Structures are given as C-alpha cells and as structure tokens.
Amino acid sequence: MAQSDFFENVYEVVKLVPVGRVTTYGAIAAYLGSKRGARMVGWAMNNAHGRPDVPAHRVVNRNGVLTGKNFFGSSTEMQELLEADGVKIEGDQLVAFKECFWDPGIELL
DNA sequence: TCACTGACTTGGC
DNA sequence: CGCCAAGCCAGTG
C-alpha cells in the first residue's frame, strides 16, 4: 500500500465526487466508519497533494467553508477551482452548499 | 514505545 | 449568538 487503505479510500471517494458537487470531511469519515475521524480525511488530503486525480478542492468542512484553501498553492486557488466546477463561493464559503453537497454514504449507496 | 499534532465535529457555557 | 473544551484516528518525531 502507498500510505494506508484509509487514505486510498478517501482518495477514491473524493475522485468519485461529480463535477459541480462537493463533499465534507465528516461525510467521508462517516462513510469510512469514523465520524470523528474527519481529521484523518484532512490528513489524507494533505497526502493527496501527490494525487493529482484527487480534487481536494471539492472537500470542505461541514459548514461548507473552504478550510483547506490555505493548503493550496494560492488561498484563492481552491475557490477558483470550485467556481470552475460550477460551484459558487462567497466569502470562502459555499453558496447553496446543501444543494451542492454530495454524500458518498447516500449517493454511492 | 510514547507523545504530539492535525485541511474536523459536537456539545457546553 | 460566539467562543472554549473534549473526542476521535492515524502518522510522524
């Protein structure tokens, strides 16, 4: 395994996120079986930098805020990528986040 | 081997 | 309504 099955699992879920949709750390963590393990998802995203196939910009916190935008090349790069996907951002926060939310535990069910 | 940290979440004050 | 503290999992020092 590259890093861990946990990380690989997170990558696959994020890669499965359709364009124009977003998911949350908690949703992925819950999908993996660890609701509180949302932190690990963020950690996986950090490792995701070596995975260009993993659109980490489509992963936000439960509030729909681009928490990890600072981890990107530019603080606005995450927002630009999301807007390019067709998502609207306002004040580092997702607009109509509920409508754009993509839950793997439901969509992939 | 133990301890700390971290892109979160939830609850309490 | 806003801030603080605790919990969880895995990786790195």
PDB file of N, CA and C (backbone and C1' of nucleotides) in Angstrom, chain A residues 4 7 34 36 39-40, chain C residues 6-11:
ATOM      1  N   SER A   4      -1.867   4.236   3.273  1.00  0.00           N
ATOM      2  CA  SER A   4      -2.778   3.423   4.076  1.00  0.00           C
ATOM      3  C   SER A   4      -4.069   3.214   3.307  1.00  0.00           C
ATOM      4  N   PHE A   7      -6.358   6.185   3.610  1.00  0.00           N
ATOM      5  CA  PHE A   7      -6.081   7.290   2.697  1.00  0.00           C
ATOM      6  C   PHE A   7      -6.572   6.961   1.299  1.00  0.00           C
ATOM      7  N   SER A  34     -15.814   6.293  10.574  1.00  0.00           N
ATOM      8  CA  SER A  34     -15.334   7.081  11.702  1.00  0.00           C
ATOM      9  C   SER A  34     -15.806   8.523  11.565  1.00  0.00           C
ATOM     10  N   ARG A  36     -15.832  10.886  13.790  1.00  0.00           N
ATOM     11  CA  ARG A  36     -14.859  11.794  14.402  1.00  0.00           C
ATOM     12  C   ARG A  36     -13.514  11.718  13.677  1.00  0.00           C
ATOM     13  N   ARG A  39     -10.733  14.352  10.886  1.00  0.00           N
ATOM     14  CA  ARG A  39      -9.380  14.919  10.869  1.00  0.00           C
ATOM     15  C   ARG A  39      -8.476  14.113   9.973  1.00  0.00           C
ATOM     16  N   MET A  40      -8.651  12.793   9.996  1.00  0.00           N
ATOM     17  CA  MET A  40      -7.828  11.930   9.156  1.00  0.00           C
ATOM     18  C   MET A  40      -8.077  12.219   7.704  1.00  0.00           C
TER      19      MET A  40
ATOM     20  P    DA C   6     -10.894  20.150  28.254  1.00  0.00           P
ATOM     21  O5'  DA C   6     -11.684  19.014  27.430  1.00  0.00           O
ATOM     22  C5'  DA C   6     -13.044  18.756  27.762  1.00  0.00           C
ATOM     23  C4'  DA C   6     -13.594  17.631  26.904  1.00  0.00           C
ATOM     24  C3'  DA C   6     -12.640  16.458  26.705  1.00  0.00           C
ATOM     25  O3'  DA C   6     -13.357  15.225  26.774  1.00  0.00           O
ATOM     26  C1'  DA C   6     -13.216  17.364  24.601  1.00  0.00           C
ATOM     27  P    DG C   7     -12.581  13.881  26.538  1.00  0.00           P
ATOM     28  O5'  DG C   7     -12.972  13.489  25.027  1.00  0.00           O
ATOM     29  C5'  DG C   7     -14.356  13.464  24.657  1.00  0.00           C
ATOM     30  C4'  DG C   7     -14.501  12.810  23.275  1.00  0.00           C
ATOM     31  C3'  DG C   7     -13.550  11.630  23.072  1.00  0.00           C
ATOM     32  O3'  DG C   7     -14.242  10.568  22.423  1.00  0.00           O
ATOM     33  C1'  DG C   7     -13.151  13.286  21.428  1.00  0.00           C
ATOM     34  P    DC C   8     -13.494   9.169  22.344  1.00  0.00           P
ATOM     35  O5'  DC C   8     -13.064   9.070  20.802  1.00  0.00           O
ATOM     36  C5'  DC C   8     -14.029   9.214  19.772  1.00  0.00           C
ATOM     37  C4'  DC C   8     -13.336   9.348  18.420  1.00  0.00           C
ATOM     38  C3'  DC C   8     -12.200   8.342  18.245  1.00  0.00           C
ATOM     39  O3'  DC C   8     -12.533   7.384  17.252  1.00  0.00           O
ATOM     40  C1'  DC C   8     -11.505  10.558  17.644  1.00  0.00           C
ATOM     41  P    DC C   9     -11.562   6.126  17.078  1.00  0.00           P
ATOM     42  O5'  DC C   9     -10.517   6.613  15.956  1.00  0.00           O
ATOM     43  C5'  DC C   9     -10.984   6.897  14.650  1.00  0.00           C
ATOM     44  C4'  DC C   9      -9.807   7.066  13.706  1.00  0.00           C
ATOM     45  C3'  DC C   9      -8.744   5.989  13.840  1.00  0.00           C
ATOM     46  O3'  DC C   9      -8.341   5.539  12.566  1.00  0.00           O
ATOM     47  C1'  DC C   9      -7.772   8.125  14.230  1.00  0.00           C
ATOM     48  P    DA C  10      -7.339   4.303  12.505  1.00  0.00           P
ATOM     49  O5'  DA C  10      -6.121   4.960  11.704  1.00  0.00           O
ATOM     50  C5'  DA C  10      -6.387   6.106  10.895  1.00  0.00           C
ATOM     51  C4'  DA C  10      -5.113   6.853  10.568  1.00  0.00           C
ATOM     52  C3'  DA C  10      -3.865   5.979  10.582  1.00  0.00           C
ATOM     53  O3'  DA C  10      -3.052   6.320   9.480  1.00  0.00           O
ATOM     54  C1'  DA C  10      -3.587   7.789  12.087  1.00  0.00           C
ATOM     55  P    DG C  11      -1.719   5.603   9.108  1.00  0.00           P
ATOM     56  O5'  DG C  11      -0.638   6.787   9.191  1.00  0.00           O
ATOM     57  C5'  DG C  11      -0.959   8.037   8.575  1.00  0.00           C
ATOM     58  C4'  DG C  11       0.082   9.086   8.921  1.00  0.00           C
ATOM     59  C3'  DG C  11       1.525   8.591   8.862  1.00  0.00           C
ATOM     60  O3'  DG C  11       2.357   9.615   8.327  1.00  0.00           O
ATOM     61  C1'  DG C  11       1.057   9.379  11.034  1.00  0.00           C
TER      62       DG C  11
END
